[in-house]
Amino acid sequence: MADDGEIPRKLNDEFNDDDLFASAIEIKVEAKADISLEDDRSNDLSVVEEQSNNLSAADEIDLNSDSEFKDDVDDTNAKHELRSEPEDIFEDIPEPKEVKIDATPVRPTLETSVTSPRTQSYSNYVGTTIEEEKIVPEESDKFITISVKDPQKIGDGISSFLTYNVVTRTNIGLFKKNEMTVSRRFSDFLGLHDKLAEKYLHKGRLVPAPPEKNVVGTTKVKMAGGQTEQEGKLPEFVERRRAALERYLIRTAIHPIFQVDPDFREFLECEDELPRASNTSALSGAGVLRLFNRMGETVTKIAFKMGESDPWFEERHQQLETLESQFRRLQASLEGLYSHRRELAYATAALGKGLALLSNGEDHAGLSRALAKMADLHDKLEGVHNDQSNADFYILHELIKDYLGLLGVVKDVFHERVKAFQTWQHAQQMLAKKREAVDRWESTGRSDKVAPAKDEVLEWEAKVNRSQEEFDSISKAIKKELERFDLQRVKDFKAAFISYLEAQMKAQDKIIEHWETYMPEAKAIA
Amino acid sequence: MFCSQENSNNHLDVEKKSERSETVDLNDNTLQVDISDALSEREKVKFTVHTKTTLKDFVKQDFSVVRQHEEFIWLHDRFEENESYAGYIIPPPPPRPDFDSSREKLQKLGEGEGSMTAEEFKKMKQELEAEYLATFKKTVAMHEVFLCRLANHPIFRADTNFRVFLEYEQDLSVRGKNKKEKLETFLRSFSKTTDEILLGSTQKDVDEFFDKEKNFLLDYHSLLKDATLRADKMTKAHKDVADHFIKISSCLLEMATADTNQLERFATKSADIFEKARKIENRVSTDEDLKLSDTLRYYMRDTTAAKNLLYRRLRCLADYEAANRALEKARAKNKDVHAAEWSQHQACEKFEQMSAKGKEELMDFKVRRVAAIKKNLVELCELELKHANTHSQLLKASIAALREEL
């Protein structure tokens, strides 16, 4: 690229357009990738537009990329580059000059993948929205579907691990194929997150948080003697993790920028084993380094109080803090609800057994039969209660947990902004010093020192400008991201709640069914 | 009915449910008993026992007295100890009014007041009051059932002690047993139980019917007890689930108020839904408790009463056989023959009477039990269906409402 020295346009420029938020739900982010090195072309990156969509049984979301993004700046020399490794992407693609990720919208559809017999996957409530009669401006046809399936244990003993099949279906042109299945392990997911975080976090992008590590669960799985999922009895923790991984990938995929990120694509496409992301492990050198970094950051967070010039950020910060504490409380109550319902299921089963015994001991034949039937009924009820508690858990609780994780990311992003501010301040201070130095040399008449000092001043001026721009851009990026976050949050919540209630309704209907079958039995006691 | 929560006094108007007191409608012989009122004072509950009768034995035709729980127990003991009632199943006494769990909850509520929002606190208080009310109603019902069974029993209703209980306007001054007496009763019951077990294993019953009954009742009793415990656990778990809905509902409400208007209406509606769902779940739990657990519990106690009858009979049989042996010995020694004969004759009569009566009672007990369990199961079924239907409809309506909010 000829103009490396130029400050590259950042992706967030596309958010400048106020029309983007014209409709309540739609966000248009569009950019067209252009491998052309020519200056004349105006580059746009493809736009991924989120649109509210119907929550059908297959839980679809629409990402519609619509009209072209109009470049505000008349500067045709400006290049819009994809965030990272611009050269690489476009060289790979055989198309001659222009890779146009079409104006056609992208529609990620989510599949529910059922891996365990009884528990349904409730993981796909990320980004799902409810049916709405939206007239799509252009035919929207691009989609990306990701599902995580089939946890499998590879190897044995302490060195064993679980792999998951990541199935992607898409017709976004950037991908090599339309359908791919790859095998990934947990550390691969963490590696992906690390790469994305490295690239985007300090630019103010909200990189979704991956599922947590779980030492106890993992060890249990390692120690369990060679089971495959046919037995259907992989510990619950595996199912939770699988669902969480799926949600994580989907969340990443619906983000317009990450969707086209090369690392993300590689993760979905590359059929070979990815290089071991060994620096995600807690005990590695990188892990220790991370720990130190984190401690250092915590100190700076406390120590450095940034003079907040933008009230928007102040307000948002407050709001997010409140939200976080509310989430935590909600999560606690949901956990309580979940465990009590489990208890209820358990107690119901126990009662069923007690009734069965009673029925055996009862000498009156009619009553005995009725009691036996009641015992059956309670067994069935136990199943229903279990399902209910699963709904509690997978739908609501995991959602809240995800959002708590996301709030953590938001806080990180805010902190990045603070760091950018710090850099800027520092640069300004240095500039002042250098200017002083120039003055000093000039006044003392040391003309030999003046020239290099002037150079330094120039250098620092440039740095100040750069860091100011970075600060501004990160602030802008954060604003956009947070707005998107809010919209997404609202959508997710509404979707999750409605599906939760639907699940409960189904459960109630089942209960009705069971009791109705029982009723004639009770009446028939002679 | 209304219940105002003040520290010591709770005044509750129990509706007169005339269905509960089964009126035996013989022209000159009606005796109708019910508990028309109940007052809860700190530790004690005072029941107002109201009688309407046309029996000649009573001084007045319509009168009320105030009785406490201990006096019910006193009455029961009088019946139990009465030898001439040995052949009958004595109705089991009502359980002590137990407000301990409510009191505990009240305490916890008071302590936790700081950590909850005002809304939540109010709701939990309401919950607590409702629970208190339910327990209260239950204990009144139990006492009433006890009295009604006595009133409807052809022999028991004529008992003097019963009459005194119903009529005597002053306090019966039945003090609760002090420590010494409690110890005595404990020892007595202990010896009784050992005797029972001993007899149960050694004494062979001549009558097959009774033998079978005994075995059956022993098993049945323990099964009932087991089932009752489990049913209790289940209702409790149900209640816990319902209680948790309050917390979730208040969390959602908080979120709604703090949020910008995007989620506000949605969250408020959701909070509402949880609130309503909670009420329904709660009712399910109480109904289950009432119909299932309580029925099982009542019949468990009734079975105990039946077992007591059998025990008494066995005791009688043992006495009878002892008398027989004594008679033989006396005849052999030719001393006190007459006395021995007479006592043997007594024992024999007593025993036969008891056997005959006992058989009747046990048959009756079986029929009663089956009928009552059937009735309660049917009612339970209906109630569960009703609640499940309401719940399902609530959910349908709320889903529709929420979808509008999108």
mmCIF file of N, CA and C in Angstrom, chain B residues 222-332:
data_model
loop_
_atom_site.group_PDB
_atom_site.id
_atom_site.type_symbol
_atom_site.label_atom_id
_atom_site.label_comp_id
_atom_site.label_asym_id
_atom_site.label_seq_id
_atom_site.Cartn_x
_atom_site.Cartn_y
_atom_site.Cartn_z
ATOM 1 N N SER B 222 -47.124 -47.429 58.295
ATOM 2 C CA SER B 222 -45.781 -46.926 57.983
ATOM 3 C C SER B 222 -45.710 -46.394 56.559
ATOM 4 N N LEU B 223 -46.420 -47.031 55.639
ATOM 5 C CA LEU B 223 -46.423 -46.515 54.274
ATOM 6 C C LEU B 223 -47.043 -45.139 54.198
ATOM 7 N N LEU B 224 -48.154 -45.002 54.928
ATOM 8 C CA LEU B 224 -48.810 -43.700 54.941
ATOM 9 C C LEU B 224 -47.874 -42.641 55.478
ATOM 10 N N LYS B 225 -47.198 -42.992 56.534
ATOM 11 C CA LYS B 225 -46.295 -42.011 57.126
ATOM 12 C C LYS B 225 -45.258 -41.582 56.114
ATOM 13 N N ASP B 226 -44.679 -42.550 55.451
ATOM 14 C CA ASP B 226 -43.679 -42.270 54.437
ATOM 15 C C ASP B 226 -44.236 -41.358 53.353
ATOM 16 N N ALA B 227 -45.396 -41.770 52.842
ATOM 17 C CA ALA B 227 -45.991 -40.981 51.768
ATOM 18 C C ALA B 227 -46.282 -39.558 52.226
ATOM 19 N N THR B 228 -46.755 -39.432 53.467
ATOM 20 C CA THR B 228 -47.058 -38.093 53.971
ATOM 21 C C THR B 228 -45.821 -37.221 53.992
ATOM 22 N N LEU B 229 -44.724 -37.784 54.469
ATOM 23 C CA LEU B 229 -43.487 -37.005 54.512
ATOM 24 C C LEU B 229 -43.100 -36.523 53.127
ATOM 25 N N ARG B 230 -43.167 -37.457 52.175
ATOM 26 C CA ARG B 230 -42.768 -37.072 50.827
ATOM 27 C C ARG B 230 -43.688 -36.015 50.254
ATOM 28 N N ALA B 231 -44.977 -36.194 50.497
ATOM 29 C CA ALA B 231 -45.927 -35.198 49.991
ATOM 30 C C ALA B 231 -45.619 -33.838 50.584
ATOM 31 N N ASP B 232 -45.297 -33.849 51.873
ATOM 32 C CA ASP B 232 -44.952 -32.571 52.508
ATOM 33 C C ASP B 232 -43.761 -31.929 51.834
ATOM 34 N N LYS B 233 -42.744 -32.753 51.572
ATOM 35 C CA LYS B 233 -41.549 -32.194 50.918
ATOM 36 C C LYS B 233 -41.912 -31.571 49.586
ATOM 37 N N MET B 234 -42.763 -32.255 48.862
ATOM 38 C CA MET B 234 -43.101 -31.761 47.539
ATOM 39 C C MET B 234 -43.826 -30.430 47.620
ATOM 40 N N THR B 235 -44.793 -30.348 48.540
ATOM 41 C CA THR B 235 -45.519 -29.085 48.648
ATOM 42 C C THR B 235 -44.584 -27.968 49.077
ATOM 43 N N LYS B 236 -43.660 -28.305 49.937
ATOM 44 C CA LYS B 236 -42.725 -27.268 50.371
ATOM 45 C C LYS B 236 -41.876 -26.782 49.202
ATOM 46 N N ALA B 237 -41.378 -27.731 48.411
ATOM 47 C CA ALA B 237 -40.567 -27.329 47.261
ATOM 48 C C ALA B 237 -41.381 -26.440 46.331
ATOM 49 N N HIS B 238 -42.630 -26.821 46.136
ATOM 50 C CA HIS B 238 -43.512 -26.022 45.281
ATOM 51 C C HIS B 238 -43.622 -24.601 45.791
ATOM 52 N N LYS B 239 -43.768 -24.517 47.107
ATOM 53 C CA LYS B 239 -43.888 -23.203 47.709
ATOM 54 C C LYS B 239 -42.619 -22.381 47.512
ATOM 55 N N ASP B 240 -41.485 -23.042 47.663
ATOM 56 C CA ASP B 240 -40.223 -22.327 47.475
ATOM 57 C C ASP B 240 -40.130 -21.762 46.079
ATOM 58 N N VAL B 241 -40.515 -22.576 45.109
ATOM 59 C CA VAL B 241 -40.493 -22.095 43.731
ATOM 60 C C VAL B 241 -41.350 -20.843 43.615
ATOM 61 N N ALA B 242 -42.547 -20.928 44.172
ATOM 62 C CA ALA B 242 -43.452 -19.771 44.083
ATOM 63 C C ALA B 242 -42.824 -18.553 44.749
ATOM 64 N N ASP B 243 -42.201 -18.755 45.899
ATOM 65 C CA ASP B 243 -41.599 -17.617 46.593
ATOM 66 C C ASP B 243 -40.516 -16.964 45.752
ATOM 67 N N HIS B 244 -39.764 -17.792 45.036
ATOM 68 C CA HIS B 244 -38.684 -17.221 44.249
ATOM 69 C C HIS B 244 -39.164 -16.304 43.159
ATOM 70 N N PHE B 245 -40.376 -16.585 42.695
ATOM 71 C CA PHE B 245 -40.900 -15.714 41.657
ATOM 72 C C PHE B 245 -40.956 -14.267 42.134
ATOM 73 N N ILE B 246 -41.198 -14.095 43.432
ATOM 74 C CA ILE B 246 -41.257 -12.718 43.942
ATOM 75 C C ILE B 246 -39.942 -12.011 43.665
ATOM 76 N N LYS B 247 -38.853 -12.716 43.993
ATOM 77 C CA LYS B 247 -37.552 -12.069 43.841
ATOM 78 C C LYS B 247 -37.318 -11.676 42.392
ATOM 79 N N ILE B 248 -37.615 -12.642 41.516
ATOM 80 C CA ILE B 248 -37.365 -12.363 40.110
ATOM 81 C C ILE B 248 -38.220 -11.200 39.652
ATOM 82 N N SER B 249 -39.465 -11.230 40.084
ATOM 83 C CA SER B 249 -40.367 -10.166 39.676
ATOM 84 C C SER B 249 -39.843 -8.809 40.114
ATOM 85 N N SER B 250 -39.356 -8.740 41.341
ATOM 86 C CA SER B 250 -38.881 -7.432 41.795
ATOM 87 C C SER B 250 -37.596 -7.023 41.091
ATOM 88 N N CYS B 251 -36.733 -8.010 40.770
ATOM 89 C CA CYS B 251 -35.532 -7.668 39.994
ATOM 90 C C CYS B 251 -35.910 -7.053 38.675
ATOM 91 N N LEU B 252 -36.899 -7.683 38.026
ATOM 92 C CA LEU B 252 -37.306 -7.181 36.721
ATOM 93 C C LEU B 252 -37.870 -5.775 36.833
ATOM 94 N N LEU B 253 -38.631 -5.560 37.887
ATOM 95 C CA LEU B 253 -39.230 -4.241 38.073
ATOM 96 C C LEU B 253 -38.147 -3.190 38.221
ATOM 97 N N GLU B 254 -37.127 -3.561 38.990
ATOM 98 C CA GLU B 254 -35.999 -2.644 39.162
ATOM 99 C C GLU B 254 -35.367 -2.305 37.844
ATOM 100 N N MET B 255 -35.124 -3.346 37.062
ATOM 101 C CA MET B 255 -34.511 -3.137 35.759
ATOM 102 C C MET B 255 -35.377 -2.231 34.921
ATOM 103 N N ALA B 256 -36.662 -2.435 35.049
ATOM 104 C CA ALA B 256 -37.574 -1.646 34.220
ATOM 105 C C ALA B 256 -37.480 -0.173 34.569
ATOM 106 N N THR B 257 -37.481 0.113 35.865
ATOM 107 C CA THR B 257 -37.464 1.519 36.251
ATOM 108 C C THR B 257 -36.136 2.168 35.911
ATOM 109 N N ALA B 258 -35.064 1.389 36.016
ATOM 110 C CA ALA B 258 -33.760 2.001 35.764
ATOM 111 C C ALA B 258 -33.464 2.122 34.285
ATOM 112 N N ASP B 259 -34.126 1.334 33.498
ATOM 113 C CA ASP B 259 -33.780 1.298 32.083
ATOM 114 C C ASP B 259 -34.445 2.447 31.343
ATOM 115 N N THR B 260 -33.885 2.723 30.195
ATOM 116 C CA THR B 260 -34.571 3.669 29.312
ATOM 117 C C THR B 260 -35.801 2.975 28.764
ATOM 118 N N ASN B 261 -36.604 3.710 28.082
ATOM 119 C CA ASN B 261 -37.937 3.177 27.814
ATOM 120 C C ASN B 261 -37.963 1.978 26.871
ATOM 121 N N GLN B 262 -36.793 1.575 26.400
ATOM 122 C CA GLN B 262 -36.844 0.445 25.470
ATOM 123 C C GLN B 262 -37.389 -0.789 26.137
ATOM 124 N N LEU B 263 -36.769 -1.098 27.278
ATOM 125 C CA LEU B 263 -37.176 -2.326 27.936
ATOM 126 C C LEU B 263 -38.218 -2.096 29.006
ATOM 127 N N GLU B 264 -38.502 -0.825 29.260
ATOM 128 C CA GLU B 264 -39.276 -0.558 30.468
ATOM 129 C C GLU B 264 -40.611 -1.257 30.473
ATOM 130 N N ARG B 265 -41.380 -1.006 29.430
ATOM 131 C CA ARG B 265 -42.727 -1.582 29.463
ATOM 132 C C ARG B 265 -42.653 -3.092 29.441
ATOM 133 N N PHE B 266 -41.737 -3.547 28.596
ATOM 134 C CA PHE B 266 -41.576 -4.980 28.477
ATOM 135 C C PHE B 266 -41.256 -5.607 29.820
ATOM 136 N N ALA B 267 -40.270 -5.022 30.475
ATOM 137 C CA ALA B 267 -39.837 -5.601 31.750
ATOM 138 C C ALA B 267 -40.935 -5.487 32.792
ATOM 139 N N THR B 268 -41.656 -4.371 32.765
ATOM 140 C CA THR B 268 -42.734 -4.229 33.756
ATOM 141 C C THR B 268 -43.775 -5.305 33.554
ATOM 142 N N LYS B 269 -44.096 -5.521 32.289
ATOM 143 C CA LYS B 269 -45.092 -6.555 32.038
ATOM 144 C C LYS B 269 -44.583 -7.908 32.486
ATOM 145 N N SER B 270 -43.319 -8.164 32.193
ATOM 146 C CA SER B 270 -42.768 -9.454 32.604
ATOM 147 C C SER B 270 -42.813 -9.610 34.100
ATOM 148 N N ALA B 271 -42.478 -8.534 34.784
ATOM 149 C CA ALA B 271 -42.494 -8.602 36.249
ATOM 150 C C ALA B 271 -43.892 -8.964 36.725
ATOM 151 N N ASP B 272 -44.853 -8.338 36.096
ATOM 152 C CA ASP B 272 -46.245 -8.618 36.421
ATOM 153 C C ASP B 272 -46.593 -10.091 36.226
ATOM 154 N N ILE B 273 -46.113 -10.596 35.105
ATOM 155 C CA ILE B 273 -46.417 -11.989 34.787
ATOM 156 C C ILE B 273 -45.886 -12.912 35.864
ATOM 157 N N PHE B 274 -44.666 -12.651 36.252
ATOM 158 C CA PHE B 274 -44.082 -13.502 37.277
ATOM 159 C C PHE B 274 -44.894 -13.434 38.545
ATOM 160 N N GLU B 275 -45.361 -12.237 38.844
ATOM 161 C CA GLU B 275 -46.158 -12.054 40.053
ATOM 162 C C GLU B 275 -47.412 -12.915 40.005
ATOM 163 N N LYS B 276 -48.092 -12.838 38.876
ATOM 164 C CA LYS B 276 -49.333 -13.611 38.769
ATOM 165 C C LYS B 276 -49.042 -15.105 38.802
ATOM 166 N N ALA B 277 -47.990 -15.475 38.068
ATOM 167 C CA ALA B 277 -47.636 -16.899 38.036
ATOM 168 C C ALA B 277 -47.349 -17.392 39.438
ATOM 169 N N ARG B 278 -46.748 -16.523 40.198
ATOM 170 C CA ARG B 278 -46.421 -16.925 41.549
ATOM 171 C C ARG B 278 -47.686 -17.239 42.330
ATOM 172 N N LYS B 279 -48.657 -16.373 42.174
ATOM 173 C CA LYS B 279 -49.875 -16.603 42.948
ATOM 174 C C LYS B 279 -50.471 -17.960 42.609
ATOM 175 N N ILE B 280 -50.433 -18.257 41.332
ATOM 176 C CA ILE B 280 -51.025 -19.520 40.914
ATOM 177 C C ILE B 280 -50.238 -20.688 41.487
ATOM 178 N N GLU B 281 -48.925 -20.611 41.353
ATOM 179 C CA GLU B 281 -48.097 -21.703 41.853
ATOM 180 C C GLU B 281 -48.333 -21.905 43.339
ATOM 181 N N ASN B 282 -48.467 -20.777 44.016
ATOM 182 C CA ASN B 282 -48.699 -20.854 45.444
ATOM 183 C C ASN B 282 -49.981 -21.587 45.756
ATOM 184 N N ARG B 283 -51.006 -21.217 44.978
ATOM 185 C CA ARG B 283 -52.282 -21.866 45.224
ATOM 186 C C ARG B 283 -52.209 -23.348 44.942
ATOM 187 N N VAL B 284 -51.460 -23.685 43.891
ATOM 188 C CA VAL B 284 -51.279 -25.106 43.598
ATOM 189 C C VAL B 284 -50.681 -25.797 44.805
ATOM 190 N N SER B 285 -49.665 -25.148 45.327
ATOM 191 C CA SER B 285 -48.971 -25.762 46.447
ATOM 192 C C SER B 285 -49.900 -25.927 47.638
ATOM 193 N N THR B 286 -50.679 -24.915 47.957
ATOM 194 C CA THR B 286 -51.554 -25.038 49.119
ATOM 195 C C THR B 286 -52.633 -26.078 48.870
ATOM 196 N N ASP B 287 -53.133 -26.107 47.657
ATOM 197 C CA ASP B 287 -54.170 -27.098 47.389
ATOM 198 C C ASP B 287 -53.627 -28.506 47.491
ATOM 199 N N GLU B 288 -52.445 -28.675 46.919
ATOM 200 C CA GLU B 288 -51.840 -29.995 47.035
ATOM 201 C C GLU B 288 -51.704 -30.370 48.493
ATOM 202 N N ASP B 289 -51.233 -29.402 49.230
ATOM 203 C CA ASP B 289 -51.043 -29.639 50.650
ATOM 204 C C ASP B 289 -52.345 -30.081 51.280
ATOM 205 N N LEU B 290 -53.376 -29.324 50.999
ATOM 206 C CA LEU B 290 -54.661 -29.592 51.610
ATOM 207 C C LEU B 290 -55.183 -30.961 51.200
ATOM 208 N N LYS B 291 -55.233 -31.176 49.902
ATOM 209 C CA LYS B 291 -55.912 -32.388 49.461
ATOM 210 C C LYS B 291 -55.053 -33.624 49.662
ATOM 211 N N LEU B 292 -53.821 -33.534 49.289
ATOM 212 C CA LEU B 292 -53.045 -34.755 49.306
ATOM 213 C C LEU B 292 -52.395 -34.984 50.665
ATOM 214 N N SER B 293 -51.516 -34.061 51.031
ATOM 215 C CA SER B 293 -50.756 -34.283 52.260
ATOM 216 C C SER B 293 -51.667 -34.442 53.450
ATOM 217 N N ASP B 294 -52.622 -33.534 53.550
ATOM 218 C CA ASP B 294 -53.447 -33.591 54.747
ATOM 219 C C ASP B 294 -54.281 -34.846 54.809
ATOM 220 N N THR B 295 -54.783 -35.270 53.656
ATOM 221 C CA THR B 295 -55.558 -36.507 53.658
ATOM 222 C C THR B 295 -54.696 -37.661 54.122
ATOM 223 N N LEU B 296 -53.512 -37.738 53.531
ATOM 224 C CA LEU B 296 -52.632 -38.819 53.937
ATOM 225 C C LEU B 296 -52.344 -38.740 55.426
ATOM 226 N N ARG B 297 -52.113 -37.515 55.856
ATOM 227 C CA ARG B 297 -51.765 -37.362 57.255
ATOM 228 C C ARG B 297 -52.914 -37.762 58.153
ATOM 229 N N TYR B 298 -54.101 -37.340 57.774
ATOM 230 C CA TYR B 298 -55.256 -37.659 58.597
ATOM 231 C C TYR B 298 -55.463 -39.156 58.686
ATOM 232 N N TYR B 299 -55.312 -39.802 57.547
ATOM 233 C CA TYR B 299 -55.530 -41.245 57.590
ATOM 234 C C TYR B 299 -54.409 -41.976 58.269
ATOM 235 N N MET B 300 -53.263 -41.355 58.261
ATOM 236 C CA MET B 300 -52.205 -41.947 59.046
ATOM 237 C C MET B 300 -52.592 -41.946 60.510
ATOM 238 N N ARG B 301 -53.140 -40.819 60.924
ATOM 239 C CA ARG B 301 -53.504 -40.761 62.334
ATOM 240 C C ARG B 301 -54.697 -41.659 62.638
ATOM 241 N N ASP B 302 -55.577 -41.732 61.708
ATOM 242 C CA ASP B 302 -56.718 -42.613 61.896
ATOM 243 C C ASP B 302 -56.265 -44.058 61.983
ATOM 244 N N THR B 303 -55.299 -44.389 61.154
ATOM 245 C CA THR B 303 -54.760 -45.746 61.216
ATOM 246 C C THR B 303 -54.159 -46.003 62.582
ATOM 247 N N THR B 304 -53.499 -44.983 63.108
ATOM 248 C CA THR B 304 -52.964 -45.146 64.459
ATOM 249 C C THR B 304 -54.088 -45.450 65.440
ATOM 250 N N ALA B 305 -55.175 -44.707 65.295
ATOM 251 C CA ALA B 305 -56.315 -44.954 66.176
ATOM 252 C C ALA B 305 -56.811 -46.379 66.032
ATOM 253 N N ALA B 306 -56.869 -46.836 64.773
ATOM 254 C CA ALA B 306 -57.320 -48.210 64.542
ATOM 255 C C ALA B 306 -56.342 -49.192 65.173
ATOM 256 N N LYS B 307 -55.083 -48.858 65.020
ATOM 257 C CA LYS B 307 -54.089 -49.733 65.638
ATOM 258 C C LYS B 307 -54.287 -49.783 67.144
ATOM 259 N N ASN B 308 -54.602 -48.621 67.692
ATOM 260 C CA ASN B 308 -54.845 -48.593 69.134
ATOM 261 C C ASN B 308 -55.970 -49.511 69.518
ATOM 262 N N LEU B 309 -56.991 -49.478 68.687
ATOM 263 C CA LEU B 309 -58.129 -50.367 68.941
ATOM 264 C C LEU B 309 -57.675 -51.818 68.963
ATOM 265 N N LEU B 310 -56.924 -52.159 67.963
ATOM 266 C CA LEU B 310 -56.471 -53.537 67.899
ATOM 267 C C LEU B 310 -55.618 -53.898 69.103
ATOM 268 N N TYR B 311 -54.833 -52.942 69.460
ATOM 269 C CA TYR B 311 -53.990 -53.174 70.624
ATOM 270 C C TYR B 311 -54.844 -53.435 71.856
ATOM 271 N N ARG B 312 -55.820 -52.590 72.002
ATOM 272 C CA ARG B 312 -56.662 -52.764 73.183
ATOM 273 C C ARG B 312 -57.313 -54.136 73.161
ATOM 274 N N ARG B 313 -57.705 -54.522 71.970
ATOM 275 C CA ARG B 313 -58.377 -55.806 71.858
ATOM 276 C C ARG B 313 -57.432 -56.942 72.210
ATOM 277 N N LEU B 314 -56.229 -56.828 71.701
ATOM 278 C CA LEU B 314 -55.257 -57.858 72.027
ATOM 279 C C LEU B 314 -55.005 -57.929 73.518
ATOM 280 N N ARG B 315 -54.917 -56.738 74.065
ATOM 281 C CA ARG B 315 -54.722 -56.661 75.506
ATOM 282 C C ARG B 315 -55.860 -57.388 76.202
ATOM 283 N N CYS B 316 -57.015 -57.113 75.732
ATOM 284 C CA CYS B 316 -58.205 -57.727 76.294
ATOM 285 C C CYS B 316 -58.156 -59.244 76.146
ATOM 286 N N LEU B 317 -57.722 -59.638 74.948
ATOM 287 C CA LEU B 317 -57.616 -61.064 74.698
ATOM 288 C C LEU B 317 -56.619 -61.698 75.654
ATOM 289 N N ALA B 318 -55.513 -61.004 75.791
ATOM 290 C CA ALA B 318 -54.505 -61.526 76.713
ATOM 291 C C ALA B 318 -55.090 -61.656 78.109
ATOM 292 N N ASP B 319 -55.818 -60.605 78.497
ATOM 293 C CA ASP B 319 -56.449 -60.649 79.818
ATOM 294 C C ASP B 319 -57.410 -61.822 79.915
ATOM 295 N N TYR B 320 -58.162 -61.965 78.832
ATOM 296 C CA TYR B 320 -59.140 -63.044 78.801
ATOM 297 C C TYR B 320 -58.474 -64.394 78.983
ATOM 298 N N GLU B 321 -57.414 -64.568 78.242
ATOM 299 C CA GLU B 321 -56.718 -65.854 78.360
ATOM 300 C C GLU B 321 -56.102 -66.008 79.719
ATOM 301 N N ALA B 322 -55.603 -64.885 80.239
ATOM 302 C CA ALA B 322 -55.055 -64.961 81.602
ATOM 303 C C ALA B 322 -56.136 -65.363 82.588
ATOM 304 N N ALA B 323 -57.306 -64.764 82.386
ATOM 305 C CA ALA B 323 -58.427 -65.101 83.272
ATOM 306 C C ALA B 323 -58.785 -66.581 83.156
ATOM 307 N N ASN B 324 -58.766 -67.051 81.913
ATOM 308 C CA ASN B 324 -59.042 -68.470 81.708
ATOM 309 C C ASN B 324 -58.079 -69.341 82.491
ATOM 310 N N ARG B 325 -56.827 -68.971 82.355
ATOM 311 C CA ARG B 325 -55.805 -69.765 83.033
ATOM 312 C C ARG B 325 -56.006 -69.708 84.535
ATOM 313 N N ALA B 326 -56.321 -68.488 84.994
ATOM 314 C CA ALA B 326 -56.534 -68.335 86.438
ATOM 315 C C ALA B 326 -57.691 -69.215 86.915
ATOM 316 N N LEU B 327 -58.725 -69.198 86.059
ATOM 317 C CA LEU B 327 -59.889 -70.023 86.394
ATOM 318 C C LEU B 327 -59.506 -71.486 86.516
ATOM 319 N N GLU B 328 -58.746 -71.930 85.538
ATOM 320 C CA GLU B 328 -58.336 -73.334 85.583
ATOM 321 C C GLU B 328 -57.541 -73.625 86.835
ATOM 322 N N LYS B 329 -56.635 -72.709 87.090
ATOM 323 C CA LYS B 329 -55.816 -72.910 88.280
ATOM 324 C C LYS B 329 -56.686 -72.956 89.527
ATOM 325 N N ALA B 330 -57.620 -72.018 89.542
ATOM 326 C CA ALA B 330 -58.500 -71.963 90.718
ATOM 327 C C ALA B 330 -59.305 -73.246 90.854
ATOM 328 N N ARG B 331 -59.795 -73.686 89.648
ATOM 329 C CA ARG B 331 -60.571 -74.931 89.689
ATOM 330 C C ARG B 331 -59.716 -76.080 90.180
ATOM 331 N N ALA B 332 -58.458 -76.038 89.699
ATOM 332 C CA ALA B 332 -57.552 -77.112 90.138
ATOM 333 C C ALA B 332 -57.343 -77.054 91.638
#
